Amino acid sequence: MDSDTLPGGDSTETRVDHLGRRRLFRRGRRMPVVSQAVGKLVADRPATADTIVAAPSPLQPIDLTDDAAVTEVLDLAVRVGEVVLASGTGVNDTTAQVRFIAATYGLARCDVDVTYDAIRIFADRGPRLPPASTMRIVNYRSLDFTRLAAVDRLTRRIRNEVVAPEDAHAALDAITTAPHPYHRWTATFGWSLLAAAIAALLGGGVVVAAVSFATTLAIDRSNRVLNRYGLPFFFQHMVGGAIAATPAIVLATLAGPLGIDVDPSLIIAAGITVLLSGLQLVGAVQDGITGAPITATARMLEVMMMTGGIIAGIAIALRVGSTLDAVVPPFLLTTRDITDLPVKIVAGAVAALAFALACYAEKRALAAAAGSGAAGTICFLLVQQAGFGPVLSSGVAATVIGMAGGLMARRALTPPLVVAVAGITPLLPGLKLYRGLNALLNDQLVIGANQLLAAFGVGCALAAGVTLGEWFDRTVRRPRILRRFGSLRRPIVRRIRPRSRRRPPPIQ
């Protein structure tokens, strides 16, 4: 095999095909710097769906007549589903993962019922054996993306290796009882950095970003103390909303005498965005779209109740400020534009990265989250600059983020939920919520209702766009082996030996 270099960096290569004929191939220019950068971004791992070869199912079948062994497998499946559901994953994905674990150990005929706070599984063991079932209640909601990624890797390991049920239980116990990878003050710094980045993204200056950072620091530490005493999350969000509005009122009151030109309403908007980012908006809309109305209704009700707590806390703070003759931060009907585009792109990337850091995401997921935040910000600003409204712009940006989450999940072994939720965080409608609330408090009912409905539309568009992007990844952008067979199969390698040319006999 010979190769020559052409002008411009391209090269030619002479190869012998399967018929023994010599052909000339041209290779494009290689860019090692770009390849290394992409490798660092995705942790230098090949696509998961392209490397894992599914073995015959089940890998390690259990004895279906052994009640203890069947119960052990069912308990393992629902415990995995508990971690996945508590992290905000949709019902369909949770059901698929629970059924996947059970089928790996030989319980292929299972019915799984996943609701908002419970997982039930029923296994059919044949006509001569009674069915086995178990149930687990999900009593908590956790934004621990490291735990979610670890459970995802455990699921892949169970599928690709011969892992005994007791070993899988031990690994799951180690995952669920492990401490957070970062200190709690690191998570607090992440939430505060998120607020400062949102303030910069909305056009606030250094003063607004600094005050937003300090305000969110106070919100997070206060809610941690209240959580130790078991205060319901509704009242914790109410306290958070009041804390978010108080510095804005103080700054609006002192801005005139001190001659400071700032927009204090952006501080409240940043605080609302931080409080909204921890809610399961994506899971609620995704369940409603994919045919799980009960769980979707429960999650949406929780989102609305927590949002109501935020609005109530802000309203109380504003009323108290008005009673004390303080200046209530005004609101201006402005829209996001492409002015200071580099600053806004960096702010969007930092906001997504800060949210992933606050949710204890792995290091490889931080870069993916920053990339999705920057991509979503660019798409939102460009689509809105083209003349479309904020709802459609948010939907398009969220679709791109959902696609990026699916692709990065293949490469970096990061669950798509991590990248998707972090990517849409900079686009949450915190400013619209405050504008609607302020308008309603000032008897501007039309403007208030318009802004609140716009905020609701933006939130639904973000969640629906993420769902559409993930669907596109799973169906249209699947690897060739999945598009051809529908599931992973062991590849068949055929080696074709080149045929030797028969020379004509010499003439005698």
Short mmCIF file of C-alpha atoms in Angstrom, two decimals:
data_model
loop_
_atom_site.label_atom_id
_atom_site.label_comp_id
_atom_site.label_asym_id
_atom_site.label_seq_id
_atom_site.Cartn_x
_atom_site.Cartn_y
_atom_site.Cartn_z
CA MET A 1 0.00 0.00 0.00
CA ASP A 2 1.56 3.25 -1.22
CA SER A 3 0.64 6.80 -0.26
CA ASP A 4 1.50 10.21 -1.69
CA THR A 5 0.87 13.70 -0.34
CA LEU A 6 -0.98 16.22 -2.49
CA PRO A 7 -0.68 20.01 -2.25
CA GLY A 8 -2.92 21.38 0.51
CA GLY A 9 -2.46 18.54 2.98
CA ASP A 10 -4.58 15.83 1.28
CA SER A 11 -3.06 12.48 0.48
CA THR A 12 -3.65 9.58 -1.85
CA GLU A 13 -3.42 5.93 -1.01
CA THR A 14 -3.22 2.87 -3.22
CA ARG A 15 -5.15 -0.14 -1.94
CA VAL A 16 -5.93 -3.60 -3.24
CA ASP A 17 -9.64 -4.44 -3.32
CA HIS A 18 -11.20 -7.88 -2.80
CA LEU A 19 -10.70 -8.74 -6.48
CA GLY A 20 -7.00 -8.03 -6.36
CA ARG A 21 -7.22 -4.80 -8.36
CA ARG A 22 -5.21 -1.74 -7.31
CA ARG A 23 -7.34 1.34 -6.71
CA LEU A 24 -6.46 4.93 -5.82
CA PHE A 25 -8.15 6.43 -2.74
CA ARG A 26 -7.96 10.02 -1.56
CA ARG A 27 -7.86 10.80 2.14
CA GLY A 28 -8.96 14.14 3.51
CA ARG A 29 -6.89 16.41 5.65
CA ARG A 30 -6.67 15.39 9.30
CA MET A 31 -7.05 17.88 12.13
CA PRO A 32 -5.48 16.33 15.23
CA VAL A 33 -6.15 19.41 17.37
CA VAL A 34 -9.89 19.31 16.70
CA SER A 35 -10.01 15.54 17.21
CA GLN A 36 -8.22 15.84 20.55
CA ALA A 37 -10.54 18.67 21.65
CA VAL A 38 -13.64 16.63 20.82
CA GLY A 39 -12.10 13.64 22.58
CA LYS A 40 -11.54 15.68 25.73
CA LEU A 41 -15.08 17.03 25.58
CA VAL A 42 -16.65 13.58 25.41
CA ALA A 43 -14.14 11.93 27.75
CA ASP A 44 -12.44 10.20 24.80
CA ARG A 45 -14.96 7.38 24.73
CA PRO A 46 -16.56 5.79 21.67
CA ALA A 47 -20.29 5.84 21.26
CA THR A 48 -21.92 3.48 23.71
CA ALA A 49 -24.50 2.24 21.25
CA ASP A 50 -21.76 1.53 18.71
CA THR A 51 -19.47 -0.46 21.02
CA ILE A 52 -21.77 -2.55 23.22
CA VAL A 53 -22.69 -5.84 21.62
CA ALA A 54 -25.76 -7.36 23.19
CA ALA A 55 -25.35 -10.91 24.38
CA PRO A 56 -28.22 -13.40 24.21
CA SER A 57 -30.91 -12.58 26.76
CA PRO A 58 -30.87 -13.43 29.59
CA LEU A 59 -27.21 -13.25 30.48
CA GLN A 60 -27.59 -15.08 33.78
CA PRO A 61 -31.08 -16.57 34.14
CA ILE A 62 -32.26 -17.29 37.63
CA ASP A 63 -34.33 -20.23 38.82
CA LEU A 64 -37.94 -19.09 38.45
CA THR A 65 -39.07 -21.60 41.04
CA ASP A 66 -36.86 -20.00 43.68
CA ASP A 67 -39.03 -17.33 45.31
CA ALA A 68 -36.07 -15.74 47.10
CA ALA A 69 -34.07 -15.34 43.88
CA VAL A 70 -37.05 -13.88 42.01
CA THR A 71 -37.78 -11.44 44.83
CA GLU A 72 -34.14 -10.38 44.90
CA VAL A 73 -34.20 -9.55 41.18
CA LEU A 74 -37.51 -7.68 41.41
CA ASP A 75 -36.23 -5.67 44.37
CA LEU A 76 -33.09 -4.77 42.42
CA ALA A 77 -35.19 -3.60 39.46
CA VAL A 78 -37.50 -1.35 41.49
CA ARG A 79 -34.59 0.12 43.46
CA VAL A 80 -32.89 1.12 40.22
CA GLY A 81 -36.18 2.62 39.07
CA GLU A 82 -36.47 4.52 42.35
CA VAL A 83 -33.18 6.35 41.79
CA VAL A 84 -34.03 7.10 38.17
CA LEU A 85 -37.57 8.34 38.91
CA ALA A 86 -36.45 10.46 41.88
CA SER A 87 -33.97 12.26 39.60
CA GLY A 88 -36.77 13.48 37.33
CA THR A 89 -36.66 10.86 34.57
CA GLY A 90 -39.89 10.28 32.67
CA VAL A 91 -42.21 7.36 33.27
CA ASN A 92 -41.47 5.62 29.97
CA ASP A 93 -37.71 5.71 30.49
CA THR A 94 -38.08 4.54 34.09
CA THR A 95 -40.36 1.68 33.02
CA ALA A 96 -37.93 0.62 30.30
CA GLN A 97 -35.02 0.55 32.73
CA VAL A 98 -36.93 -1.48 35.33
CA ARG A 99 -38.09 -3.99 32.73
CA PHE A 100 -34.57 -4.09 31.30
CA ILE A 101 -33.06 -5.16 34.65
CA ALA A 102 -35.70 -7.85 35.20
CA ALA A 103 -35.35 -9.27 31.68
CA THR A 104 -31.59 -9.52 32.02
CA TYR A 105 -32.02 -12.10 34.79
CA GLY A 106 -34.72 -14.07 32.98
CA LEU A 107 -37.94 -12.28 34.05
CA ALA A 108 -38.92 -11.21 30.56
CA ARG A 109 -42.70 -11.25 31.04
CA CYS A 110 -43.18 -8.36 33.46
CA ASP A 111 -45.78 -5.66 33.88
CA VAL A 112 -44.38 -2.44 35.34
CA ASP A 113 -46.56 0.33 36.74
CA VAL A 114 -44.79 3.62 37.48
CA THR A 115 -46.61 6.55 39.04
CA TYR A 116 -45.46 9.76 40.65
CA ASP A 117 -44.38 8.21 43.95
CA ALA A 118 -44.57 4.43 43.49
CA ILE A 119 -43.15 1.64 41.32
CA ARG A 120 -44.91 -1.71 41.02
CA ILE A 121 -43.69 -4.73 39.09
CA PHE A 122 -45.50 -8.02 38.43
CA ALA A 123 -43.59 -10.98 36.96
CA ASP A 124 -45.26 -13.91 35.19
CA ARG A 125 -43.41 -17.15 35.93
CA GLY A 126 -45.53 -19.44 33.79
CA PRO A 127 -48.85 -21.26 34.15
CA ARG A 128 -47.72 -23.55 36.98
CA LEU A 129 -46.16 -20.91 39.23
CA PRO A 130 -47.89 -18.00 40.94
CA PRO A 131 -46.88 -14.52 39.75
CA ALA A 132 -44.36 -12.57 41.80
CA SER A 133 -44.69 -8.89 42.56
CA THR A 134 -43.13 -6.13 44.60
CA MET A 135 -43.64 -2.42 45.18
CA ARG A 136 -41.49 0.50 46.24
CA ILE A 137 -42.53 3.97 47.36
CA VAL A 138 -40.42 6.91 46.20
CA ASN A 139 -40.32 9.22 49.20
CA TYR A 140 -37.74 11.72 48.02
CA ARG A 141 -36.69 13.87 45.08
CA SER A 142 -32.96 14.23 44.51
CA LEU A 143 -30.94 16.37 42.11
CA ASP A 144 -27.83 14.20 42.33
CA PHE A 145 -26.65 13.67 38.77
CA THR A 146 -23.60 11.68 39.87
CA ARG A 147 -25.88 9.06 41.44
CA LEU A 148 -28.02 9.00 38.29
CA ALA A 149 -24.97 8.47 36.07
CA ALA A 150 -23.63 5.76 38.38
CA VAL A 151 -26.92 3.85 38.23
CA ASP A 152 -26.91 4.19 34.45
CA ARG A 153 -23.42 2.67 34.31
CA LEU A 154 -24.49 -0.10 36.67
CA THR A 155 -27.34 -0.95 34.31
CA ARG A 156 -24.93 -1.19 31.38
CA ARG A 157 -22.60 -3.34 33.46
CA ILE A 158 -25.40 -5.72 34.42
CA ARG A 159 -26.30 -6.08 30.77
CA ASN A 160 -22.80 -6.59 29.41
CA GLU A 161 -21.21 -8.63 32.19
CA VAL A 162 -22.18 -11.60 34.28
CA VAL A 163 -23.16 -9.77 37.47
CA ALA A 164 -24.86 -11.84 40.14
CA PRO A 165 -27.95 -10.26 41.75
CA GLU A 166 -26.26 -10.05 45.14
CA ASP A 167 -23.27 -8.26 43.60
CA ALA A 168 -25.58 -5.84 41.81
CA HIS A 169 -27.37 -5.14 45.11
CA ALA A 170 -24.05 -4.43 46.79
CA ALA A 171 -23.03 -2.06 43.99
CA LEU A 172 -26.39 -0.27 44.19
CA ASP A 173 -26.06 0.07 47.97
CA ALA A 174 -22.64 1.64 47.49
CA ILE A 175 -24.09 4.12 44.98
CA THR A 176 -27.07 5.19 47.07
CA THR A 177 -25.11 5.52 50.32
CA ALA A 178 -22.05 7.24 48.84
CA PRO A 179 -21.51 10.89 49.84
CA HIS A 180 -21.80 13.67 47.32
CA PRO A 181 -18.72 14.08 45.11
CA TYR A 182 -18.47 17.75 46.05
CA HIS A 183 -18.80 19.60 49.32
CA ARG A 184 -22.13 21.27 50.01
CA TRP A 185 -20.49 24.67 49.84
CA THR A 186 -19.45 23.79 46.29
CA ALA A 187 -23.10 23.20 45.43
CA THR A 188 -24.00 26.51 47.08
CA PHE A 189 -21.34 28.21 44.97
CA GLY A 190 -22.90 26.58 41.89
CA TRP A 191 -26.35 27.96 42.67
CA SER A 192 -24.92 31.43 43.34
CA LEU A 193 -22.88 31.34 40.13
CA LEU A 194 -26.04 30.33 38.27
CA ALA A 195 -27.85 33.44 39.54
CA ALA A 196 -24.96 35.71 38.58
CA ALA A 197 -24.81 34.19 35.08
CA ILE A 198 -28.57 34.61 34.61
CA ALA A 199 -28.32 38.26 35.65
CA ALA A 200 -25.54 38.79 33.08
CA LEU A 201 -27.56 36.97 30.43
CA LEU A 202 -30.53 39.27 31.02
CA GLY A 203 -28.35 42.34 30.58
CA GLY A 204 -27.48 43.20 34.18
CA GLY A 205 -24.17 44.74 35.08
CA VAL A 206 -21.54 43.81 37.60
CA VAL A 207 -23.52 45.22 40.53
CA VAL A 208 -26.65 43.24 39.65
CA ALA A 209 -24.64 40.03 39.13
CA ALA A 210 -22.83 40.46 42.46
CA VAL A 211 -26.05 41.10 44.38
CA SER A 212 -27.70 38.12 42.67
CA PHE A 213 -24.76 35.94 43.71
CA ALA A 214 -25.04 37.01 47.36
CA THR A 215 -28.84 36.73 47.36
CA THR A 216 -28.81 33.16 46.05
CA LEU A 217 -26.14 32.27 48.59
CA ALA A 218 -28.53 33.40 51.33
CA ILE A 219 -31.46 31.52 49.75
CA ASP A 220 -29.59 28.24 49.54
CA ARG A 221 -28.19 28.30 53.05
CA SER A 222 -31.54 29.37 54.53
CA ASN A 223 -33.42 26.59 52.76
CA ARG A 224 -30.87 24.02 53.93
CA VAL A 225 -31.48 25.08 57.53
CA LEU A 226 -35.26 25.00 57.04
CA ASN A 227 -35.03 21.59 55.42
CA ARG A 228 -33.38 20.17 58.53
CA TYR A 229 -36.48 21.12 60.52
CA GLY A 230 -38.76 19.42 57.99
CA LEU A 231 -40.44 22.56 56.65
CA PRO A 232 -42.50 21.67 53.53
CA PHE A 233 -40.96 22.68 50.23
CA PHE A 234 -43.83 25.08 49.46
CA PHE A 235 -42.88 27.29 52.38
CA GLN A 236 -39.19 26.92 51.58
CA HIS A 237 -39.88 28.33 48.11
CA MET A 238 -41.93 31.09 49.69
CA VAL A 239 -39.00 32.03 51.91
CA GLY A 240 -36.70 31.87 48.90
CA GLY A 241 -38.95 34.23 46.94
CA ALA A 242 -39.03 36.72 49.83
CA ILE A 243 -35.25 36.62 50.16
CA ALA A 244 -34.86 37.14 46.40
CA ALA A 245 -37.06 40.25 46.43
CA THR A 246 -35.63 41.93 49.54
CA PRO A 247 -32.18 42.95 48.15
CA ALA A 248 -33.85 44.15 44.96
CA ILE A 249 -36.14 46.44 46.94
CA VAL A 250 -33.21 47.78 48.95
CA LEU A 251 -31.15 48.40 45.81
CA ALA A 252 -34.07 50.10 44.04
CA THR A 253 -34.54 52.37 47.06
CA LEU A 254 -30.86 53.32 47.28
CA ALA A 255 -30.15 53.51 43.55
CA GLY A 256 -31.59 57.02 43.20
CA PRO A 257 -29.78 58.70 46.12
CA LEU A 258 -26.50 56.95 45.25
CA GLY A 259 -26.79 57.70 41.53
CA ILE A 260 -26.53 54.03 40.50
CA ASP A 261 -28.07 53.07 37.15
CA VAL A 262 -29.21 49.48 37.63
CA ASP A 263 -32.28 47.33 36.98
CA PRO A 264 -33.10 45.66 40.33
CA SER A 265 -35.85 43.56 38.79
CA LEU A 266 -33.15 41.35 37.23
CA ILE A 267 -32.11 40.27 40.74
CA ILE A 268 -35.61 38.92 41.36
CA ALA A 269 -35.64 37.30 37.92
CA ALA A 270 -32.34 35.54 38.65
CA GLY A 271 -33.64 34.30 42.00
CA ILE A 272 -36.84 32.99 40.39
CA THR A 273 -34.81 31.16 37.75
CA VAL A 274 -32.66 29.48 40.39
CA LEU A 275 -35.73 28.35 42.32
CA LEU A 276 -37.49 27.12 39.17
CA SER A 277 -34.47 25.19 37.93
CA GLY A 278 -34.83 22.60 40.68
CA LEU A 279 -38.39 21.66 39.65
CA GLN A 280 -39.27 18.68 37.46
CA LEU A 281 -40.75 20.64 34.56
CA VAL A 282 -39.15 18.49 31.85
CA GLY A 283 -40.39 15.26 33.39
CA ALA A 284 -43.92 16.64 33.79
CA VAL A 285 -44.33 17.69 30.16
CA GLN A 286 -42.51 14.61 28.88
CA ASP A 287 -44.90 12.31 30.77
CA GLY A 288 -47.88 14.20 29.38
CA ILE A 289 -46.59 13.88 25.82
CA THR A 290 -45.56 10.23 26.04
CA GLY A 291 -48.82 8.92 27.51
CA ALA A 292 -48.45 9.01 31.31
CA PRO A 293 -51.17 11.49 32.29
CA ILE A 294 -51.40 10.55 35.99
CA THR A 295 -47.74 11.16 36.73
CA ALA A 296 -47.71 14.17 34.41
CA THR A 297 -50.61 15.73 36.32
CA ALA A 298 -48.94 15.09 39.68
CA ARG A 299 -45.62 16.54 38.56
CA MET A 300 -47.25 19.55 36.92
CA LEU A 301 -49.27 20.19 40.08
CA GLU A 302 -46.05 20.11 42.09
CA VAL A 303 -44.42 22.56 39.68
CA MET A 304 -47.40 24.91 39.90
CA MET A 305 -47.53 24.71 43.69
CA MET A 306 -43.83 25.44 44.08
CA THR A 307 -44.10 28.29 41.56
CA GLY A 308 -47.05 29.62 43.55
CA GLY A 309 -44.91 29.56 46.68
CA ILE A 310 -42.20 31.60 44.91
CA ILE A 311 -44.77 34.13 43.70
CA ALA A 312 -46.33 34.37 47.16
CA GLY A 313 -42.99 35.07 48.81
CA ILE A 314 -42.14 37.78 46.29
CA ALA A 315 -45.60 39.33 46.64
CA ILE A 316 -45.29 39.48 50.44
CA ALA A 317 -41.89 41.15 50.18
CA LEU A 318 -43.17 43.70 47.67
CA ARG A 319 -46.19 44.53 49.83
CA VAL A 320 -44.05 44.97 52.90
CA GLY A 321 -41.71 47.21 50.91
CA SER A 322 -44.60 49.35 49.70
CA THR A 323 -45.92 49.65 53.26
CA LEU A 324 -42.51 50.90 54.41
CA ASP A 325 -42.46 53.47 51.55
CA ALA A 326 -39.62 51.66 49.82
CA VAL A 327 -39.21 51.68 46.05
CA VAL A 328 -40.59 48.57 44.40
CA PRO A 329 -38.36 47.45 41.50
CA PRO A 330 -40.13 48.48 38.28
CA PHE A 331 -40.37 46.24 35.27
CA LEU A 332 -39.66 47.12 31.67
CA LEU A 333 -41.19 45.26 28.74
CA THR A 334 -37.92 44.47 27.01
CA THR A 335 -36.93 41.43 24.97
CA ARG A 336 -33.67 39.59 24.58
CA ASP A 337 -31.67 40.60 21.54
CA ILE A 338 -28.28 39.79 20.07
CA THR A 339 -26.50 42.82 21.50
CA ASP A 340 -23.40 41.75 23.42
CA LEU A 341 -23.76 38.32 21.86
CA PRO A 342 -20.40 36.91 23.09
CA VAL A 343 -21.20 37.93 26.67
CA LYS A 344 -24.62 36.28 26.51
CA ILE A 345 -23.22 33.08 25.01
CA VAL A 346 -20.62 32.85 27.76
CA ALA A 347 -23.28 33.63 30.37
CA GLY A 348 -25.52 30.86 29.01
CA ALA A 349 -22.67 28.36 29.09
CA VAL A 350 -21.66 29.36 32.63
CA ALA A 351 -25.28 29.15 33.82
CA ALA A 352 -25.67 25.59 32.50
CA LEU A 353 -22.33 24.55 33.94
CA ALA A 354 -23.17 26.11 37.31
CA PHE A 355 -26.49 24.25 37.45
CA ALA A 356 -24.77 20.95 36.68
CA LEU A 357 -22.19 21.68 39.38
CA ALA A 358 -24.91 22.51 41.90
CA CYS A 359 -26.59 19.17 41.10
CA TYR A 360 -23.34 17.25 41.73
CA ALA A 361 -22.78 16.30 38.08
CA GLU A 362 -19.62 14.46 37.10
CA LYS A 363 -16.69 16.33 35.62
CA ARG A 364 -17.26 14.93 32.15
CA ALA A 365 -20.85 16.18 32.31
CA LEU A 366 -19.83 19.75 33.17
CA ALA A 367 -18.31 20.35 29.75
CA ALA A 368 -21.32 18.79 28.04
CA ALA A 369 -23.69 20.98 30.07
CA ALA A 370 -21.73 24.14 29.21
CA GLY A 371 -21.84 23.25 25.52
CA SER A 372 -25.59 22.66 25.60
CA GLY A 373 -26.17 25.94 27.43
CA ALA A 374 -24.16 27.90 24.87
CA ALA A 375 -25.88 26.15 21.94
CA GLY A 376 -29.33 26.76 23.40
CA THR A 377 -28.59 30.43 24.02
CA ILE A 378 -27.33 30.94 20.47
CA CYS A 379 -30.37 29.21 18.94
CA PHE A 380 -32.81 31.16 21.11
CA LEU A 381 -31.30 34.54 20.30
CA LEU A 382 -30.98 33.87 16.57
CA VAL A 383 -34.50 32.50 16.16
CA GLN A 384 -35.96 35.40 18.12
CA GLN A 385 -33.89 37.86 16.10
CA ALA A 386 -35.44 36.35 12.96
CA GLY A 387 -38.84 37.62 14.13
CA PHE A 388 -40.31 34.66 16.00
CA GLY A 389 -41.79 34.89 19.46
CA PRO A 390 -40.22 33.69 22.71
CA VAL A 391 -42.32 30.51 22.84
CA LEU A 392 -41.24 29.24 19.43
CA SER A 393 -37.67 30.38 20.00
CA SER A 394 -37.57 28.48 23.28
CA GLY A 395 -38.96 25.35 21.61
CA VAL A 396 -36.37 25.40 18.83
CA ALA A 397 -33.53 25.97 21.29
CA ALA A 398 -34.76 23.18 23.56
CA THR A 399 -34.96 20.79 20.59
CA VAL A 400 -31.31 21.47 19.81
CA ILE A 401 -30.46 20.95 23.49
CA GLY A 402 -32.35 17.65 23.58
CA MET A 403 -30.48 16.43 20.50
CA ALA A 404 -27.17 17.47 22.05
CA GLY A 405 -28.07 15.62 25.24
CA GLY A 406 -28.73 12.41 23.35
CA LEU A 407 -25.52 12.61 21.35
CA MET A 408 -23.39 13.44 24.39
CA ALA A 409 -25.04 10.57 26.26
CA ARG A 410 -23.67 8.18 23.65
CA ARG A 411 -20.18 9.58 23.80
CA ALA A 412 -19.62 10.62 27.41
CA LEU A 413 -21.81 7.99 29.11
CA THR A 414 -23.84 10.84 30.62
CA PRO A 415 -27.63 10.45 30.98
CA PRO A 416 -29.47 12.76 28.54
CA LEU A 417 -31.45 14.28 31.41
CA VAL A 418 -28.30 15.86 32.85
CA VAL A 419 -27.39 17.73 29.68
CA ALA A 420 -31.00 18.62 28.79
CA VAL A 421 -32.07 20.07 32.14
CA ALA A 422 -28.83 22.02 32.50
CA GLY A 423 -29.09 23.32 28.93
CA ILE A 424 -32.58 24.80 29.28
CA THR A 425 -31.88 26.42 32.65
CA PRO A 426 -30.63 29.74 31.14
CA LEU A 427 -33.90 29.98 29.17
CA LEU A 428 -36.32 29.59 32.08
CA PRO A 429 -38.87 32.47 32.19
CA GLY A 430 -37.94 34.01 35.53
CA LEU A 431 -38.24 37.60 34.27
CA LYS A 432 -41.67 37.00 32.75
CA LEU A 433 -42.96 35.60 36.03
CA TYR A 434 -41.86 38.70 37.90
CA ARG A 435 -43.31 41.02 35.26
CA GLY A 436 -46.67 39.24 35.45
CA LEU A 437 -46.70 39.33 39.24
CA ASN A 438 -45.77 43.00 39.41
CA ALA A 439 -48.42 43.89 36.87
CA LEU A 440 -51.12 42.03 38.80
CA LEU A 441 -50.13 43.75 42.05
CA ASN A 442 -50.43 47.12 40.30
CA ASP A 443 -53.91 46.31 38.88
CA GLN A 444 -52.58 45.86 35.34
CA LEU A 445 -54.54 42.67 34.77
CA VAL A 446 -54.10 42.41 31.01
CA ILE A 447 -50.32 42.79 31.10
CA GLY A 448 -50.04 40.50 34.12
CA ALA A 449 -52.11 37.73 32.57
CA ASN A 450 -50.19 38.08 29.30
CA GLN A 451 -46.82 37.73 30.99
CA LEU A 452 -47.86 34.79 33.19
CA LEU A 453 -49.35 32.92 30.23
CA ALA A 454 -46.21 33.67 28.22
CA ALA A 455 -44.08 32.25 31.05
CA PHE A 456 -46.22 29.11 31.13
CA GLY A 457 -45.93 28.76 27.35
CA VAL A 458 -42.15 29.16 27.43
CA GLY A 459 -41.83 26.54 30.15
CA CYS A 460 -43.95 24.02 28.22
CA ALA A 461 -42.07 24.78 24.99
CA LEU A 462 -38.73 24.12 26.69
CA ALA A 463 -39.85 20.76 28.05
CA ALA A 464 -41.56 19.73 24.81
CA GLY A 465 -38.50 20.70 22.76
CA VAL A 466 -36.24 18.56 24.92
CA THR A 467 -38.59 15.61 24.44
CA LEU A 468 -38.62 16.12 20.67
CA GLY A 469 -34.83 16.36 20.53
CA GLU A 470 -34.38 13.14 22.48
CA TRP A 471 -36.92 11.40 20.21
CA PHE A 472 -34.98 12.55 17.18
CA ASP A 473 -31.79 11.06 18.63
CA ARG A 474 -33.42 7.73 19.42
CA THR A 475 -35.15 7.27 16.07
CA VAL A 476 -33.57 9.25 13.26
CA ARG A 477 -30.00 9.51 14.53
CA ARG A 478 -29.65 5.94 15.72
CA PRO A 479 -26.57 4.00 14.68
CA ARG A 480 -26.85 2.04 11.45
CA ILE A 481 -27.03 -1.29 13.25
CA LEU A 482 -30.09 -0.05 15.18
CA ARG A 483 -31.79 1.40 12.11
CA ARG A 484 -31.34 -1.88 10.25
CA PHE A 485 -32.25 -4.46 12.88
CA GLY A 486 -34.20 -2.43 15.44
CA SER A 487 -31.98 -3.64 18.29
CA LEU A 488 -28.36 -4.40 18.91
CA ARG A 489 -27.07 -7.66 17.49
CA ARG A 490 -23.72 -9.30 17.35
CA PRO A 491 -22.05 -8.08 14.16
CA ILE A 492 -21.23 -10.65 11.54
CA VAL A 493 -17.73 -10.19 10.22
CA ARG A 494 -17.06 -11.64 6.81
CA ARG A 495 -13.57 -11.79 5.50
CA ILE A 496 -13.18 -11.91 1.76
CA ARG A 497 -9.86 -13.06 0.51
CA PRO A 498 -8.61 -11.46 -2.66
CA ARG A 499 -8.77 -13.77 -5.61
CA SER A 500 -5.48 -14.46 -7.27
CA ARG A 501 -5.33 -13.76 -10.97
CA ARG A 502 -4.65 -16.76 -13.09
CA ARG A 503 -1.88 -16.12 -15.50
CA PRO A 504 -2.21 -17.68 -18.89
CA PRO A 505 0.10 -20.65 -19.46
CA PRO A 506 3.34 -19.79 -21.23
CA ILE A 507 3.46 -20.36 -24.93
CA GLN A 508 5.67 -23.23 -25.74
#
